[in-house]
mmCIF file of C-alpha atoms and ligand atoms in Angstrom:
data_model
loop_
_atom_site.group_PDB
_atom_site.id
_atom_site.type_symbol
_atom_site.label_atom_id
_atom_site.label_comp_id
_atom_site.label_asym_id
_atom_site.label_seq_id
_atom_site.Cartn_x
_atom_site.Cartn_y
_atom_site.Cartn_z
ATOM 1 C CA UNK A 1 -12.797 17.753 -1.434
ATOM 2 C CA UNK A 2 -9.891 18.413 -3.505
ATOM 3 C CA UNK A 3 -6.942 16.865 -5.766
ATOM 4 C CA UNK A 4 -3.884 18.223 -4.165
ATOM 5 C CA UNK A 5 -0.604 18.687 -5.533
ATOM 6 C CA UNK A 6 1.842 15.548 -4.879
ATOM 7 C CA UNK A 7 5.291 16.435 -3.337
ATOM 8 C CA UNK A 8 8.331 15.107 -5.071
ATOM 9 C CA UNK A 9 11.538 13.388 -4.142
ATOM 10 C CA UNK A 10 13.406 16.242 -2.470
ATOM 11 C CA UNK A 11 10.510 17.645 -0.879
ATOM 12 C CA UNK A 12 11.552 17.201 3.430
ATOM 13 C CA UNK A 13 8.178 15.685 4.182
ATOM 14 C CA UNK A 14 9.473 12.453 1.980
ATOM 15 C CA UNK A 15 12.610 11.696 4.066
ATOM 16 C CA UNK A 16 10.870 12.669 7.422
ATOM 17 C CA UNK A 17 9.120 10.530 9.742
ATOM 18 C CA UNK A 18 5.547 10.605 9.965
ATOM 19 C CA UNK A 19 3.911 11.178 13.489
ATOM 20 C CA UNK A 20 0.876 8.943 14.641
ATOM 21 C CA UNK A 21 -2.460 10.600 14.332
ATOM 22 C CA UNK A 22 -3.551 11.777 18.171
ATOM 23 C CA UNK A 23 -5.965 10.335 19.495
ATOM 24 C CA UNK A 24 -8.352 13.312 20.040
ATOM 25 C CA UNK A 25 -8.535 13.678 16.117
ATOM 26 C CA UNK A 26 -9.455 9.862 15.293
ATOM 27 C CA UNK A 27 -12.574 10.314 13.652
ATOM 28 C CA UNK A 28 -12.604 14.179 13.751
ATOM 29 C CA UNK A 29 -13.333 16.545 10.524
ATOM 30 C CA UNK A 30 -9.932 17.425 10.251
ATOM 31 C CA UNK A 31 -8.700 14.015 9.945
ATOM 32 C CA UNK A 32 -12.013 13.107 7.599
ATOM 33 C CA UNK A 33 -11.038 15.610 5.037
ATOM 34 C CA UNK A 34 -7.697 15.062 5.090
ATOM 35 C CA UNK A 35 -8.546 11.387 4.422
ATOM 36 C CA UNK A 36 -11.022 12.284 1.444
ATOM 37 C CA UNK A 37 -7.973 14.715 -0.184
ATOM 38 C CA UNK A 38 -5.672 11.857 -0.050
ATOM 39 C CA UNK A 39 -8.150 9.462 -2.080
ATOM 40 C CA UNK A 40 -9.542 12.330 -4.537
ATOM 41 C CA UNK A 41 -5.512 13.108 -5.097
ATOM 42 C CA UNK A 42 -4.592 9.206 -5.137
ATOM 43 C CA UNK A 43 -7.487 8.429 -7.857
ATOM 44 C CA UNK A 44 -6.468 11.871 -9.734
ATOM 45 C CA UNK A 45 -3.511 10.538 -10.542
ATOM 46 C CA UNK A 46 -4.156 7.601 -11.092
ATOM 47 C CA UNK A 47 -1.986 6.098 -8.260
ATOM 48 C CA UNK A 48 -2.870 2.837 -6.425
ATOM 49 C CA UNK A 49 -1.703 4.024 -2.891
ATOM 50 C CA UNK A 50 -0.801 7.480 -1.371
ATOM 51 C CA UNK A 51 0.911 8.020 1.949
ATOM 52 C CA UNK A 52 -0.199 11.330 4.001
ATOM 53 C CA UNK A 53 3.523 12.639 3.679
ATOM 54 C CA UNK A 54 3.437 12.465 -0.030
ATOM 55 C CA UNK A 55 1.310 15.694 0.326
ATOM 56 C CA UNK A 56 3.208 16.958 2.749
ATOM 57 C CA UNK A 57 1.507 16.302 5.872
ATOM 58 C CA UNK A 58 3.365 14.838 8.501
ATOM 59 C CA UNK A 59 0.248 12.051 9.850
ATOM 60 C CA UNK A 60 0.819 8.604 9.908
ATOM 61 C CA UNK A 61 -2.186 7.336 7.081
ATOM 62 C CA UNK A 62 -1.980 5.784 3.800
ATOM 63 C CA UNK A 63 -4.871 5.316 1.397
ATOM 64 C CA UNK A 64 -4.664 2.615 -1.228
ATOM 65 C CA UNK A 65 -6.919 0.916 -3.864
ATOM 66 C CA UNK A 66 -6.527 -1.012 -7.295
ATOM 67 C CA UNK A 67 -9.856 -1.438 -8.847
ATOM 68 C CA UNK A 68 -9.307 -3.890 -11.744
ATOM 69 C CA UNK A 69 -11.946 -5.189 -13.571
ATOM 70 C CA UNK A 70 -10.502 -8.517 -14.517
ATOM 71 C CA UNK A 71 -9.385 -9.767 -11.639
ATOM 72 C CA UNK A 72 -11.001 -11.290 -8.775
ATOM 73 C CA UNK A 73 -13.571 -9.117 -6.752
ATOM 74 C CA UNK A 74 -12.713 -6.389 -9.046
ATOM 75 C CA UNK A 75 -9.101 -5.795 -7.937
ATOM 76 C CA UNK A 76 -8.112 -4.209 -4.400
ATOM 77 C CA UNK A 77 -11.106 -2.060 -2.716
ATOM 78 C CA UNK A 78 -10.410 1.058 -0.840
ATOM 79 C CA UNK A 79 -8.454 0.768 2.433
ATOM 80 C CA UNK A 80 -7.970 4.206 4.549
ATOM 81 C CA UNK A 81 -5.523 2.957 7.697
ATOM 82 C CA UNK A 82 -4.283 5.233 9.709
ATOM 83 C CA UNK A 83 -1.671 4.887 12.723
ATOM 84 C CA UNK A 84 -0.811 1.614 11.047
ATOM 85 C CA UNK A 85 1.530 -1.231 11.759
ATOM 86 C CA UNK A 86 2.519 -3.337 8.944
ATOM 87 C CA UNK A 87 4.951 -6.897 10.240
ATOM 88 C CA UNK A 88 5.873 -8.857 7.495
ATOM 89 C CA UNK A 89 5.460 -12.878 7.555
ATOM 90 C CA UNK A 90 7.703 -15.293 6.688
ATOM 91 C CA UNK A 91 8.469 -16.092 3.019
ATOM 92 C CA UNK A 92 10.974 -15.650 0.695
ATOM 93 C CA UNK A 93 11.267 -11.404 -1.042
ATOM 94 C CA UNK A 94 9.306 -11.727 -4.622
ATOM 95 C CA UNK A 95 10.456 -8.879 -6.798
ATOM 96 C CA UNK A 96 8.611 -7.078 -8.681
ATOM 97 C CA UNK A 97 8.013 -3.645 -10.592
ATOM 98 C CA UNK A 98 6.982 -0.446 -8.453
ATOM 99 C CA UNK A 99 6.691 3.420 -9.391
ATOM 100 C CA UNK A 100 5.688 5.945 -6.936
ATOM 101 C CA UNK A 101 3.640 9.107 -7.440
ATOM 102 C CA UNK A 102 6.492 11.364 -5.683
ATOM 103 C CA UNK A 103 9.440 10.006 -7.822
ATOM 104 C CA UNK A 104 6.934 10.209 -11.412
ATOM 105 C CA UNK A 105 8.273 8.362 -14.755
ATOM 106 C CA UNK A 106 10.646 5.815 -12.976
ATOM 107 C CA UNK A 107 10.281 1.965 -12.473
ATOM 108 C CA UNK A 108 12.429 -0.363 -10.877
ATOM 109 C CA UNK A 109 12.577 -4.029 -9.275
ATOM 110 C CA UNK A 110 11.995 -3.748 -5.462
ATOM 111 C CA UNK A 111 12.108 -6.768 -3.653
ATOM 112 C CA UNK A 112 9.192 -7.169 -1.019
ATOM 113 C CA UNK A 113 7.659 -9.245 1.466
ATOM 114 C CA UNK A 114 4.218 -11.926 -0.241
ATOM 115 C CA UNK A 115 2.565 -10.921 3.137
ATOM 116 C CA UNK A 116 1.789 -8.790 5.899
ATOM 117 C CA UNK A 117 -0.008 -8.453 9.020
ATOM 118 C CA UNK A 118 -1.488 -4.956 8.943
ATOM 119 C CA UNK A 119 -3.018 -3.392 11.715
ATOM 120 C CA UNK A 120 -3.991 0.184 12.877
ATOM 121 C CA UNK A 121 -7.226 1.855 12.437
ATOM 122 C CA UNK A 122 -10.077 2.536 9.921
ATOM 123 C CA UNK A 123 -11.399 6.563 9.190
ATOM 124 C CA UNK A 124 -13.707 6.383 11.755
ATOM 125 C CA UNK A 125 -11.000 5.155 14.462
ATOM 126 C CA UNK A 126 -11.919 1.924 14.524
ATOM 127 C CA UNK A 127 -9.360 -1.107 14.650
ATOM 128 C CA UNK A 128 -7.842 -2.488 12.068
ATOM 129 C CA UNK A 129 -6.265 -6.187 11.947
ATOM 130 C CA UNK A 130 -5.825 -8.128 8.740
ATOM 131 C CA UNK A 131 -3.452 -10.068 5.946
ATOM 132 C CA UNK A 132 -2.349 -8.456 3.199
ATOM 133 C CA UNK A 133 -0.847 -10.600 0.382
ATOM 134 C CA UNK A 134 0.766 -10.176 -3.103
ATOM 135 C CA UNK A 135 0.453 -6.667 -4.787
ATOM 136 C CA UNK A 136 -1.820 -5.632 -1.794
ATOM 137 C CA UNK A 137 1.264 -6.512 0.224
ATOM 138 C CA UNK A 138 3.489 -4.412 -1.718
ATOM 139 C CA UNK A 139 0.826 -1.670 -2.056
ATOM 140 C CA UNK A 140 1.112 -1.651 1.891
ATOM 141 C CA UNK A 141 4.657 -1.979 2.261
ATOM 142 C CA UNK A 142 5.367 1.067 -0.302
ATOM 143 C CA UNK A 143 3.446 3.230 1.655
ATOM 144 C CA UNK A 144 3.772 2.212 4.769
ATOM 145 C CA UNK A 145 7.852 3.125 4.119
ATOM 146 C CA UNK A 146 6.684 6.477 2.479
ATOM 147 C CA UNK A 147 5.310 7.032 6.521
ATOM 148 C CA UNK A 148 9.203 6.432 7.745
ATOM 149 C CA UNK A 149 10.343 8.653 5.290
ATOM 150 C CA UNK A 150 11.660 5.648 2.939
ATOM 151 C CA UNK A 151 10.788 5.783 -0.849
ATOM 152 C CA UNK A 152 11.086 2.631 -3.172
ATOM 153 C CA UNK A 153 14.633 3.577 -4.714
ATOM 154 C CA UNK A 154 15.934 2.748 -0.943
ATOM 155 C CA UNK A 155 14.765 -0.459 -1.607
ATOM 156 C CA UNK A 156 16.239 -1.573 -4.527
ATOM 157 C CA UNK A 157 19.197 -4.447 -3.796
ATOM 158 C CA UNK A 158 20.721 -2.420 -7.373
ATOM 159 C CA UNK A 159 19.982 0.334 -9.937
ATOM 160 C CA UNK A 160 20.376 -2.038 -12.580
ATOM 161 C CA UNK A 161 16.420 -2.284 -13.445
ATOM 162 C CA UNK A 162 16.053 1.322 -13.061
ATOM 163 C CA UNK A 163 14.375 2.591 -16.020
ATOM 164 C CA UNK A 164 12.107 5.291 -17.410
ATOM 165 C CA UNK A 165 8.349 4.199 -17.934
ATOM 166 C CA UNK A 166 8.348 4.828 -21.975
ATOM 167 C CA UNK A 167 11.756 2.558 -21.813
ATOM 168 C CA UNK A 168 10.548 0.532 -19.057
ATOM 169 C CA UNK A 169 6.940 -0.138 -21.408
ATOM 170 C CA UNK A 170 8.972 -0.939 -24.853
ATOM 171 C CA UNK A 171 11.803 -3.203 -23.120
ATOM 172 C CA UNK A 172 10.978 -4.097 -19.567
ATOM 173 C CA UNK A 173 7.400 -4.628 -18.620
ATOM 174 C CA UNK A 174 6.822 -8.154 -19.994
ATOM 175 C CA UNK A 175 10.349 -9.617 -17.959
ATOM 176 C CA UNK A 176 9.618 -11.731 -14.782
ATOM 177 C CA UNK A 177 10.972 -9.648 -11.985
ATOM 178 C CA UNK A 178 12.827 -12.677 -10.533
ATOM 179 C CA UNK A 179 14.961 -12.668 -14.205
ATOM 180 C CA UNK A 180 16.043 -9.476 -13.642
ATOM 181 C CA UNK A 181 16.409 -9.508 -10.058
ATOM 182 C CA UNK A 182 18.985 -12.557 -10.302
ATOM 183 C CA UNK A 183 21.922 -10.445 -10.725
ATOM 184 C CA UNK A 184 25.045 -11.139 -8.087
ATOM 185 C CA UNK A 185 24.776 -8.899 -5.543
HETATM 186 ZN ZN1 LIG B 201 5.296 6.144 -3.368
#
């Protein structure tokens, strides 16, 4: 399988609605390599999620994973879902930092949902059902926008926290989200 190059903010496939995977490729080699580009691309760059638009391909699939050492259970494992429907629960936005592989060297303060029900289905076709909470929730909610052709900057209530990661890393990253966020509206 193969890294692929990542399409930028400009590129159509970003601000164009994915379409749901059909049915008579669920499982199929097409769909299975696909699937195996988006993670070798995803881990290539180091990303923690990747959308199927984001290399141009207009199937409804995001791949996602955080392996972290340190925390719990070694971080986030690898999730493939595909055709998937993400409905938020209740509970008050958190804010917090995102970047995005297609829009490369910017942070900002997005606010976000603490959890979601995700369901859809796995590689193989089979269904998918299950809560995602804190930065899994936001992994999931990131991409599952990049699938309706919504990128993080559409998210932000303001610009204000915009900021350039070598900026962001000297003056930003150690601020609580919710201190920057609390800016009138
Ligand atoms: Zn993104």
């Amino acid at each position: 399988m193969a890294v692929l190059p990542i399409v930028r903010l400009g590129h159509p496939a970003l601000r164009t609605p994915a379409e749901p995977v059909p049915a008579d490729r669920l499982g199929g080699a097409e769909l299975r390599a696909l699937i195996a580009d988006m993670i070798d691309t995803m881990r290539g760059a180091e990303g923690v999620g990747l959308a199927a638009t984001q290399l141009g391909t207009g199937w409804q699939l995001f791949v996602y994973e955080a392996v972290d050492p340190e925390a719990p259970a070694g971080g986030i494992p690898l999730h493939v879902v595909v055709n998937p429907m993400v409905e938020p629960h209740a509970g008050e936005l958190l804010y917090d930092w995102e970047g995005c592989l297609s829009i490369p060297d910017l942070r900002g303060l997005v606010p976000r949902h603490p959890e979601v029900r995700v369901r859809g289905l796995d590689a193989a076709g089979e269904p998918l059902d299950y809560l995602a909470t804190g930065f899994e929730a936001r992994i999931v909610q990131h991409e599952f926008d990049h699938l309706n052709g919504v990128v993080f900057l559409d998210r932000m209530r303001d610009l204000h926290s915009l900021a350039f990661y070598e900026e962001w890393e000297s003056y930003l990253r150690e601020r609580q989200g919710a201190e920057l966020a609390s800016r009138p509206e």
